XYZ file of N, CA and C in Angstrom:
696
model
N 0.845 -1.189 0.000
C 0.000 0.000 0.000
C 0.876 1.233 0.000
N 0.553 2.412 -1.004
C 0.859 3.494 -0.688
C 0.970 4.316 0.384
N 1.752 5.063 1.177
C 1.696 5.661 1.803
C 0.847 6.651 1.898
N 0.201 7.142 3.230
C -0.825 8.213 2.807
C -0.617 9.322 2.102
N 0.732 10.294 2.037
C 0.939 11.025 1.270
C 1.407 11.244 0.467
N 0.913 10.260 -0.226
C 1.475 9.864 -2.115
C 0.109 9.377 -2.626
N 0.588 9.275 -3.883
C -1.088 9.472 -4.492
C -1.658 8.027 -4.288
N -2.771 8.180 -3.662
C -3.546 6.828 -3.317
C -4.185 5.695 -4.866
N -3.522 4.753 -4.896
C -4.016 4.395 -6.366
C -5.184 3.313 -5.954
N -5.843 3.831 -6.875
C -7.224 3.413 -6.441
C -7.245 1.768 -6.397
N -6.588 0.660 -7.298
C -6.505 -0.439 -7.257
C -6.122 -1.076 -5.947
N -5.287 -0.476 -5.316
C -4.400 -0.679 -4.316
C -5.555 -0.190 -3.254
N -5.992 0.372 -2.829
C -6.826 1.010 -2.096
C -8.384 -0.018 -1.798
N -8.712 -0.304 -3.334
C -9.483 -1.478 -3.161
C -9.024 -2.621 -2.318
N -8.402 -3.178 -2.874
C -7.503 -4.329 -2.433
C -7.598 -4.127 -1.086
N -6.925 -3.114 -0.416
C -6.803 -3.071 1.401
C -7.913 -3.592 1.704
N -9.056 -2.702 1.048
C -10.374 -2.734 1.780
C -11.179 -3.977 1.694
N -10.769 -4.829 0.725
C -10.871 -6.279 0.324
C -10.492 -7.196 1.486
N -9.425 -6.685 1.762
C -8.916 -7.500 2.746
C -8.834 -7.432 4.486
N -9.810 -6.367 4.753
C -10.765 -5.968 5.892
C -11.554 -6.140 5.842
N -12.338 -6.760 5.098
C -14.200 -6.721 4.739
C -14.471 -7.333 5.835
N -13.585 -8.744 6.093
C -14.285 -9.527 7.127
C -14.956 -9.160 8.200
N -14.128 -8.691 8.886
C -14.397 -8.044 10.005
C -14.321 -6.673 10.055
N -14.552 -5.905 9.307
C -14.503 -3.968 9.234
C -15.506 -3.643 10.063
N -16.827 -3.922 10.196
C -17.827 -3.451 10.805
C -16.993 -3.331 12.382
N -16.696 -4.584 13.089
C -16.409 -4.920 14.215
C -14.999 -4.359 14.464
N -13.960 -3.800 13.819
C -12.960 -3.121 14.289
C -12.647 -1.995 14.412
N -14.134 -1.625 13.599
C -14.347 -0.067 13.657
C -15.115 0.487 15.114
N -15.805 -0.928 15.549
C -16.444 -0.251 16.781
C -15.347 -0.216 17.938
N -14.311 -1.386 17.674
C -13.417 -1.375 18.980
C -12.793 -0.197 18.772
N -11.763 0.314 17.596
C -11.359 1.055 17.675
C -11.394 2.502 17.590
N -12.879 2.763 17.577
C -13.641 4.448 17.409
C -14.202 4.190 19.498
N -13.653 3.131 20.229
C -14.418 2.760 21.447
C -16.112 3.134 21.320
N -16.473 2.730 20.192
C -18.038 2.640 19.841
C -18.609 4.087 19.497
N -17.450 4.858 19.715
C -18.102 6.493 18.720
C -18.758 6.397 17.866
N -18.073 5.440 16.655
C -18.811 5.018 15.535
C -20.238 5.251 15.181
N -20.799 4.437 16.304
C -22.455 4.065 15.873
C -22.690 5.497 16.491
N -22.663 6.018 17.335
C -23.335 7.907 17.199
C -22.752 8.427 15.618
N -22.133 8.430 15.411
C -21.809 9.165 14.712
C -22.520 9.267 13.511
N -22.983 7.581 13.116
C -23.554 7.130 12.299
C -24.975 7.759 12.230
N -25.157 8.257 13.725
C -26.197 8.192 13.840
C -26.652 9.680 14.005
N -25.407 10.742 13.479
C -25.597 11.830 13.634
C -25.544 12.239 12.003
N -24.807 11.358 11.179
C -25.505 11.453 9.925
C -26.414 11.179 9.163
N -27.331 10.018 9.728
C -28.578 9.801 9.233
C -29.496 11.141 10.269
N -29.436 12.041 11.003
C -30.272 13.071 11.185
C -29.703 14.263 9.990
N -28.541 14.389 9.701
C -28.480 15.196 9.207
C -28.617 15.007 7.170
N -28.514 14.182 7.149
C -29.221 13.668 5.701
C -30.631 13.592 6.279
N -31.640 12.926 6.577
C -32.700 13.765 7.055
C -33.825 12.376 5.622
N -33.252 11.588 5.451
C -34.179 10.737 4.440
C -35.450 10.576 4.858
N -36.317 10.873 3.782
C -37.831 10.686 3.596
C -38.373 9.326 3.033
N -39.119 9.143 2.915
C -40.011 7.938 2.244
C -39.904 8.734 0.676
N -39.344 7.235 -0.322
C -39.834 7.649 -1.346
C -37.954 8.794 -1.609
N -37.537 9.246 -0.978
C -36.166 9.791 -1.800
C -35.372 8.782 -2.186
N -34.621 9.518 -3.138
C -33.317 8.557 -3.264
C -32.180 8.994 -2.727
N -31.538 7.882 -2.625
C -30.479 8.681 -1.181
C -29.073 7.707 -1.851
N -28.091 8.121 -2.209
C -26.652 7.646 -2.609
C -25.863 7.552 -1.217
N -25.625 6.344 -0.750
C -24.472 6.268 0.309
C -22.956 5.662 -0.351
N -22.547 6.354 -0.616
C -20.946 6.451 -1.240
C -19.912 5.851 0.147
N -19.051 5.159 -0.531
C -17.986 4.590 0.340
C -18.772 3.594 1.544
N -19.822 3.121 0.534
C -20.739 2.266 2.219
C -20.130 0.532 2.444
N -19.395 0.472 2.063
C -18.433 -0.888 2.483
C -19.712 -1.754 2.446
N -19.613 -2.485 3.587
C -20.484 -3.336 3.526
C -21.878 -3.146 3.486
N -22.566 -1.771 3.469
C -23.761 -1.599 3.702
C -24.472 -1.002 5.025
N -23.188 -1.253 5.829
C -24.467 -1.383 7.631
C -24.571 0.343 7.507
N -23.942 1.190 6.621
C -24.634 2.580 6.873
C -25.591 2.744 6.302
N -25.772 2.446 5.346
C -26.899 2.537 4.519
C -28.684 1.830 5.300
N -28.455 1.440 6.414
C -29.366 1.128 7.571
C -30.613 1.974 7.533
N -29.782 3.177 8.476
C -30.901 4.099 8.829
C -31.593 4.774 7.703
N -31.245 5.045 6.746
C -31.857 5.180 5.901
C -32.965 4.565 4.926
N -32.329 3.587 4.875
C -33.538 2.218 4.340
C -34.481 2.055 5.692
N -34.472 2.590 6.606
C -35.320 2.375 7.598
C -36.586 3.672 7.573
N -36.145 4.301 6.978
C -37.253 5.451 6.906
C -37.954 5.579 5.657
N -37.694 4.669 4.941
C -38.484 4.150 3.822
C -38.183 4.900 2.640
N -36.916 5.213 2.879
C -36.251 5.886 1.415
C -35.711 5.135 0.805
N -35.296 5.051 -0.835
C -34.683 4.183 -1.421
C -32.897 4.503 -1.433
N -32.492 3.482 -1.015
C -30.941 3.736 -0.757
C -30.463 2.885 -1.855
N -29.084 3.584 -2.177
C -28.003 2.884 -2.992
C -26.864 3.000 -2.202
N -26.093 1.986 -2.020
C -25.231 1.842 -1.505
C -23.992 1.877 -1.914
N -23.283 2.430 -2.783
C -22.025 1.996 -3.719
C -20.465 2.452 -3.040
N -19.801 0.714 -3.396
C -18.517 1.148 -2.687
C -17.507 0.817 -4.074
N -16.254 0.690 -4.088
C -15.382 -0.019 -4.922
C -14.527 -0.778 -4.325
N -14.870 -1.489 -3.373
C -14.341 -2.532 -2.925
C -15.125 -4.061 -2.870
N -15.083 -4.483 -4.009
C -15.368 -5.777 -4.212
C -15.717 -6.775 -2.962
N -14.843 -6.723 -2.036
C -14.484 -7.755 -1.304
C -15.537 -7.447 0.214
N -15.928 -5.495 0.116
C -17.166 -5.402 0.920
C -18.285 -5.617 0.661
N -18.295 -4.977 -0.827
C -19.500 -5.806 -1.742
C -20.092 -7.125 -1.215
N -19.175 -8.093 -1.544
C -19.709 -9.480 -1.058
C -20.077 -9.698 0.391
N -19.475 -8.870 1.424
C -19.522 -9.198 2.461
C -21.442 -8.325 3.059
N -21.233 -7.835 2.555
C -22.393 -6.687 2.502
C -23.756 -7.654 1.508
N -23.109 -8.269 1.284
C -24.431 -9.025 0.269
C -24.728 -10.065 1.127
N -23.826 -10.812 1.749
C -23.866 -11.669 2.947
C -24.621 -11.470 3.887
N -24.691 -9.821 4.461
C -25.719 -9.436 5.282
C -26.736 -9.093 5.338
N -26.605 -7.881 3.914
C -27.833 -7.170 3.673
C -28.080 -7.664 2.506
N -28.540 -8.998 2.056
C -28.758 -8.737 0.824
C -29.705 -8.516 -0.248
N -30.518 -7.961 1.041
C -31.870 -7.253 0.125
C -31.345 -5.218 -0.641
N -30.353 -5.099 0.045
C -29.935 -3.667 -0.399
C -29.341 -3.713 -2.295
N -29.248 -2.871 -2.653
C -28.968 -2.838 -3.931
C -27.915 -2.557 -3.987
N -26.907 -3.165 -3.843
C -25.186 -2.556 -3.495
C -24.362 -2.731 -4.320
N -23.929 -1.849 -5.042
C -23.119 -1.197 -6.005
C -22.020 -0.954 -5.996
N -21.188 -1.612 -7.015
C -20.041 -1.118 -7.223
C -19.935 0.094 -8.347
N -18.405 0.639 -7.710
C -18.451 2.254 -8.598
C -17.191 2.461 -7.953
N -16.900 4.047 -8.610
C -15.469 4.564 -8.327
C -16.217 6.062 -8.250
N -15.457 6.734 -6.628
C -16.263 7.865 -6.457
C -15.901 9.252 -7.300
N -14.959 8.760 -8.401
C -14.364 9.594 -9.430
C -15.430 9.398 -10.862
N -16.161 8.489 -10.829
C -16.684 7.731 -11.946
C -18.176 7.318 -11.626
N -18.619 7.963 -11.037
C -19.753 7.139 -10.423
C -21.157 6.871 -11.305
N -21.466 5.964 -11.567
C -21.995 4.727 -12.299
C -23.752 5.357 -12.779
N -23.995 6.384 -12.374
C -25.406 6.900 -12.353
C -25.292 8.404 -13.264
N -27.009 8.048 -13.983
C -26.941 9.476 -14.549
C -27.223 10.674 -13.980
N -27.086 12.034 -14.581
C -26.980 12.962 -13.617
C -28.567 13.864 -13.199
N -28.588 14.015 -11.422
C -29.816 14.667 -10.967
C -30.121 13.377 -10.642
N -29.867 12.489 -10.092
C -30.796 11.143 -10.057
C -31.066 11.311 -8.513
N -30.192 11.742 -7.288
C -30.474 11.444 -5.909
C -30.896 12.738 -5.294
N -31.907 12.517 -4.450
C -31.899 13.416 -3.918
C -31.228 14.138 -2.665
N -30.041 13.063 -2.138
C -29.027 13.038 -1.159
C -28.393 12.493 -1.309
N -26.749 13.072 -1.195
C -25.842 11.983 -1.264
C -24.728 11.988 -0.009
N -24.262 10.925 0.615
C -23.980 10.888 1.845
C -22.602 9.703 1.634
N -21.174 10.619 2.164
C -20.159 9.902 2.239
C -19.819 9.646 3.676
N -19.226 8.453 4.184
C -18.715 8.578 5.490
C -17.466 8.118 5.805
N -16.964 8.199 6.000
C -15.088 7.970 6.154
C -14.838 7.277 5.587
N -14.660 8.183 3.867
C -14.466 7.348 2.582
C -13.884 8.218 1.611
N -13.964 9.467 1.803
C -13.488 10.478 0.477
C -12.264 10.667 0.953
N -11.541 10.783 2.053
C -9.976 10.568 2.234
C -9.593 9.832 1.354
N -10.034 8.544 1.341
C -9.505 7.195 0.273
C -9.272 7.484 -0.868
N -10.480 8.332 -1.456
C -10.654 8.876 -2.906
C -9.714 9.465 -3.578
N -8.884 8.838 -4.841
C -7.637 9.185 -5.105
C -7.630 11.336 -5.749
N -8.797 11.334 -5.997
C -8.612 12.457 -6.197
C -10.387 13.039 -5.467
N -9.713 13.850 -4.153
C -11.077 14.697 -3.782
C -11.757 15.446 -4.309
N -11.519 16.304 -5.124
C -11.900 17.421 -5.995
C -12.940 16.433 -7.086
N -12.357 15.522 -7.463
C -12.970 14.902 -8.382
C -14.376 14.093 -7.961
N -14.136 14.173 -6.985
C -15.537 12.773 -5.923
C -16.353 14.004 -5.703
N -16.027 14.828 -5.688
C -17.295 16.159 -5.114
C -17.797 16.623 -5.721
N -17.075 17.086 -7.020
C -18.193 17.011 -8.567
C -18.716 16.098 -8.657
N -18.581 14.595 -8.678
C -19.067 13.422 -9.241
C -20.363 13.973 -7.746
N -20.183 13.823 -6.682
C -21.111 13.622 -6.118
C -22.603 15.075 -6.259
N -21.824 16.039 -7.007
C -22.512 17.234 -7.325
C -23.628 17.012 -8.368
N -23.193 16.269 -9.237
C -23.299 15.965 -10.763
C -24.261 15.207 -10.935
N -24.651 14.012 -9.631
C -25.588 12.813 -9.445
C -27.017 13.296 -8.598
N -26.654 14.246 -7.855
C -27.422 15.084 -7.025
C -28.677 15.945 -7.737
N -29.899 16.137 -7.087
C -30.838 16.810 -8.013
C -30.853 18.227 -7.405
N -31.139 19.325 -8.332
C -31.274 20.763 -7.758
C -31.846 20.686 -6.535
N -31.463 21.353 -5.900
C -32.046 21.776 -4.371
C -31.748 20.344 -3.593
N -30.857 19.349 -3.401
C -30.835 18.154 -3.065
C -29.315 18.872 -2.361
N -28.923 17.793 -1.673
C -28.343 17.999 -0.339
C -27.103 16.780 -0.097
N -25.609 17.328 0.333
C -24.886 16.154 0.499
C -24.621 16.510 1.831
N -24.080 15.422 2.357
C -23.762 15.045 3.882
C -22.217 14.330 3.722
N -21.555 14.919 4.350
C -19.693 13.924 4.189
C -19.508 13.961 6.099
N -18.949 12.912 6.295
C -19.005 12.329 7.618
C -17.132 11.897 7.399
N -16.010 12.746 8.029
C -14.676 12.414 7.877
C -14.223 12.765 9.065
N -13.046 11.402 9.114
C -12.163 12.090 10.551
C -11.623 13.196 10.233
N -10.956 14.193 10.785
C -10.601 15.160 10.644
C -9.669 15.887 12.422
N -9.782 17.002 12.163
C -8.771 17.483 13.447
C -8.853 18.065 14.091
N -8.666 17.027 16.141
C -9.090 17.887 17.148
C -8.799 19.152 17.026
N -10.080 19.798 17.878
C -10.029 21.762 17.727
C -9.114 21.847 18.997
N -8.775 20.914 19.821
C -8.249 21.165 21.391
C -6.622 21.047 21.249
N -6.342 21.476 21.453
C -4.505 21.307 21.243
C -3.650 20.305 21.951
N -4.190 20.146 23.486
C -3.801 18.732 24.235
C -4.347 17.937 23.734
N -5.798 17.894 23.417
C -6.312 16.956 23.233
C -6.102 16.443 21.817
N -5.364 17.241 20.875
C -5.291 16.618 19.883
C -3.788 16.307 19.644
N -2.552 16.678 20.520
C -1.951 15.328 20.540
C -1.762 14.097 21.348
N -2.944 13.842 22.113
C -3.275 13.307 22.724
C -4.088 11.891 21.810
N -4.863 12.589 20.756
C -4.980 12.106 19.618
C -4.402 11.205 18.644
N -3.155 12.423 18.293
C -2.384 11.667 17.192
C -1.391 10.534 17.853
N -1.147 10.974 18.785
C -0.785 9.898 19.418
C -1.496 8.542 19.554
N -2.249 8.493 19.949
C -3.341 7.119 20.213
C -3.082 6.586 18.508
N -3.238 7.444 17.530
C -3.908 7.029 15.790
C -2.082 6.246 15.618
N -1.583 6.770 15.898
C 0.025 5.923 15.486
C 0.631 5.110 16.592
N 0.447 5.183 17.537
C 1.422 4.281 18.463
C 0.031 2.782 18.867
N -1.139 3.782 19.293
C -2.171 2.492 19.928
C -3.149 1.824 18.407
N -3.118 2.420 17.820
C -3.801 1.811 17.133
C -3.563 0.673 16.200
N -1.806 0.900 15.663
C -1.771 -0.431 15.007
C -1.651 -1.850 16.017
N -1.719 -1.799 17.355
C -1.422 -3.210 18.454
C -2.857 -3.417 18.281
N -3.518 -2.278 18.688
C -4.951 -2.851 18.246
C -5.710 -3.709 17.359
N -5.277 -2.816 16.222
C -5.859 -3.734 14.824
C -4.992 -5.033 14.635
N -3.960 -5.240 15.195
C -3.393 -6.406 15.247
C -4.439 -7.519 15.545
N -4.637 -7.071 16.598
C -5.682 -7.935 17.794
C -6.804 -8.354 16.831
N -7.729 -7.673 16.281
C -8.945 -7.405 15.668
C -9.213 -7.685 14.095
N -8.414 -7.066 13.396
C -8.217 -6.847 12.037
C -7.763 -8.139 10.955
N -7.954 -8.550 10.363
C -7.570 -9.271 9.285
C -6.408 -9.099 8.830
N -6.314 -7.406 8.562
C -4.992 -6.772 7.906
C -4.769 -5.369 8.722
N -4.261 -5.331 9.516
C -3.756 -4.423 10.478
C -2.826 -3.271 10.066
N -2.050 -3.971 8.377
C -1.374 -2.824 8.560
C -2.068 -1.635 7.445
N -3.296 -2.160 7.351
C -4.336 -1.486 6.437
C -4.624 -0.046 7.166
N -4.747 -0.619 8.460
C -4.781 0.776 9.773
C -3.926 1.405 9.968
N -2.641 0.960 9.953
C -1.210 2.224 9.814
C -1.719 3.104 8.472
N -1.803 2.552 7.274
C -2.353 3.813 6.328
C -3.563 4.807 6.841
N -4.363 3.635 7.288
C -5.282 4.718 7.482
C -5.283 5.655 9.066
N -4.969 5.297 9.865
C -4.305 6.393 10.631
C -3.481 8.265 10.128
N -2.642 7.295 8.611
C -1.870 8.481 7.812
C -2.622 9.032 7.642
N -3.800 8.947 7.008
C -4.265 9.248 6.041
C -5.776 9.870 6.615
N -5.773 9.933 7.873
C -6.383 10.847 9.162
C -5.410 12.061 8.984
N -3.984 11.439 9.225
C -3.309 13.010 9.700
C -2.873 13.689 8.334
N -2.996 13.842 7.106
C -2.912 14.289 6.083
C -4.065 14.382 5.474
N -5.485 14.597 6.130
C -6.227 14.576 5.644
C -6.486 16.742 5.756
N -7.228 17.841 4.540
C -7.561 18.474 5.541
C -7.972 19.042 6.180
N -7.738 20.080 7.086
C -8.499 21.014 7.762
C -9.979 21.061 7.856
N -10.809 21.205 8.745
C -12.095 21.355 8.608
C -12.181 23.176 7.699
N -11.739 23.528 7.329
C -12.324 24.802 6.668
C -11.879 24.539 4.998
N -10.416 23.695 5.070
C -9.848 23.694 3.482
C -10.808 22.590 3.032
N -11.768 21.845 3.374
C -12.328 21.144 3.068
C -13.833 21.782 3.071
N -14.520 22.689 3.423
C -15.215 23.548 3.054
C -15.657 24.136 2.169
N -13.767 25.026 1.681
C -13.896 25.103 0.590
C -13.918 24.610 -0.613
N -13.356 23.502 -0.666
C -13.151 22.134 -1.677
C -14.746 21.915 -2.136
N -15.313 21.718 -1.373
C -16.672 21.598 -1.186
C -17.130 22.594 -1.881
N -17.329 24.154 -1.747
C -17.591 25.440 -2.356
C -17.041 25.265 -3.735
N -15.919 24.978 -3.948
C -15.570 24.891 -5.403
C -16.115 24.192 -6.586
N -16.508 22.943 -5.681
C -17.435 22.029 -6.608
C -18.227 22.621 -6.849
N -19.044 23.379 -6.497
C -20.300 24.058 -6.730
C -21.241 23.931 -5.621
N -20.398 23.277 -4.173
C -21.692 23.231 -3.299
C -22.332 24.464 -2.883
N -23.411 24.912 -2.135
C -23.575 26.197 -1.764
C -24.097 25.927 -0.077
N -24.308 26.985 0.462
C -24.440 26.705 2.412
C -23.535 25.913 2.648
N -22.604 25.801 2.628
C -21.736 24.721 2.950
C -21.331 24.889 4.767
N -21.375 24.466 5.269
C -21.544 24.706 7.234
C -21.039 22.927 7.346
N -20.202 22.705 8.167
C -19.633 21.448 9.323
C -19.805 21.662 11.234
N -20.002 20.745 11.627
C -20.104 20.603 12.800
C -19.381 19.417 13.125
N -18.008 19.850 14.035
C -17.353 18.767 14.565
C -18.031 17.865 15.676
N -17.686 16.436 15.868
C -18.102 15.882 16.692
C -17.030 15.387 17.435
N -17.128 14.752 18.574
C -15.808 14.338 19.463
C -14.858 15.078 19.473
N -15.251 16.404 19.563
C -14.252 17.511 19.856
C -13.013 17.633 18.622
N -14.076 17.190 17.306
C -12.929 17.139 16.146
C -12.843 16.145 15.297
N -12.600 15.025 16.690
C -12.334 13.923 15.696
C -12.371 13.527 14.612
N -13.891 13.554 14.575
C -14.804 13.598 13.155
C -15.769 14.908 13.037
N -15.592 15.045 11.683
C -16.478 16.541 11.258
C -17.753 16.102 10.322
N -18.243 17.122 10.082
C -19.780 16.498 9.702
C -20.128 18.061 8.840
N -19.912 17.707 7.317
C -19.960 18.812 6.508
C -21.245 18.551 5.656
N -21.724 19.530 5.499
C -22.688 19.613 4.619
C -23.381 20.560 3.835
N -23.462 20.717 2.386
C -23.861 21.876 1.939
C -25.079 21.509 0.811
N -25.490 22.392 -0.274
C -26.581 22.298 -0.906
C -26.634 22.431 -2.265
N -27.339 21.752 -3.335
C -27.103 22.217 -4.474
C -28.229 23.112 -5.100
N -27.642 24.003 -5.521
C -29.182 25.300 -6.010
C -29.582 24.729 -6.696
N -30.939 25.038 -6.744
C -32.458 25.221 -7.333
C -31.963 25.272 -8.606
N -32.807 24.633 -9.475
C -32.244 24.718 -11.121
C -32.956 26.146 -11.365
């Protein structure tokens, strides 16, 4: 695997995630100490799915995000490019419609969703700029995206208090847990080269989002961006 700060090639990137499928759901809860499922659960309020929308969950691995949403009687798509969650995700859910795609390329014509919702998945994305048009492009006027990314404590102890834990505790961890552990040393990197809650704002603004507003959660950890696409 590439290092996080070199260009992430998307083949390679699959592959990792291929080889976490097994158990991804379950090492994400040990190692977020179960943040995770709030969090999850602070983006299905803020995507906000109705009965009857269509709702794009991008980077949904195996599916289990794509949950709350199919629970409110909206139609969800689930699309990841990792094959190997694909299957594992079909194993569980396999009444969901789960899709493979590349969030540079994404597989649908344009205006089709009326929400589209990434969650600690556009880091991965070999080119960001490019996943935010694509996700602009699929989106219908006046329709709404939601991005759910780790990102960086606002607290200064507390955030090397942080980076610390993401490089020293976390790869013994995923040892323990993980299939492929050293899948988590990248992605740890690739937390701390990820960036800024504001340069990612604007990234966002450039695509063409508009209101664009984030609200950190866990004092940072993870940020919770979201903006709007105008009215045709």
């Amino acid at each position: 695997m590439t290092r996080a700060t070199l260009d992430k090639q998307p083949h390679e990137v699959a592959t990792m995630f291929d080889g976490v499928a097994a158990n991804y759901d379950l090492t994400n809860d040990v190692l977020s100490l179960g943040q995770d499922r709030r969090w999850r659960k602070e983006v299905a309020k803020a995507v906000d799915a109705r009965p009857a929308q269509r709702i794009l969950d991008l980077a949904a691995g195996t599916g289990t995000s794509s949950l709350p949403f199919a629970a409110t009687g909206a139609y969800v798509v689930p699309c990841d490019f990792s094959l190997g969650m694909l299957r594992e995700g079909k194993k569980k859910h396999g009444w969901l419609p789960l899709t493979a795609g590349d969030g540079t390329k994404l597989p649908f014509r344009d205006e089709v969703f009326d929400a589209v919702t990434i969650s600690f998945g556009l880091r991965n994305i070999q080119d960001t700029d490019a996943a935010l048009r694509e996700l602009y492009r699929v989106t219908k006027p006046g329709g709404r995206v939601v991005i759910c990314e780790f990102s960086h404590a606002t607290w200064a102890p507390f955030r090397t208090v942080y980076e610390e834990y993401l490089m020293k505790a976390l790869p013994p961890i995923a040892r323990a847990v993980s299939s492929n552990p050293d899948a988590y040393v990248y992605l740890a990197e690739s937390i701390q080269s990820w960036p800024e809650q504001p340069e990612l704002a604007r990234m966002m603004q450039k695509a063409g989002w508009q209101k664009v507003a984030w609200r950190n959660l866990s004092g940072g950890v993870v940020a919770m961006h979201r903006g709007f696409k105008p009215e045709a």
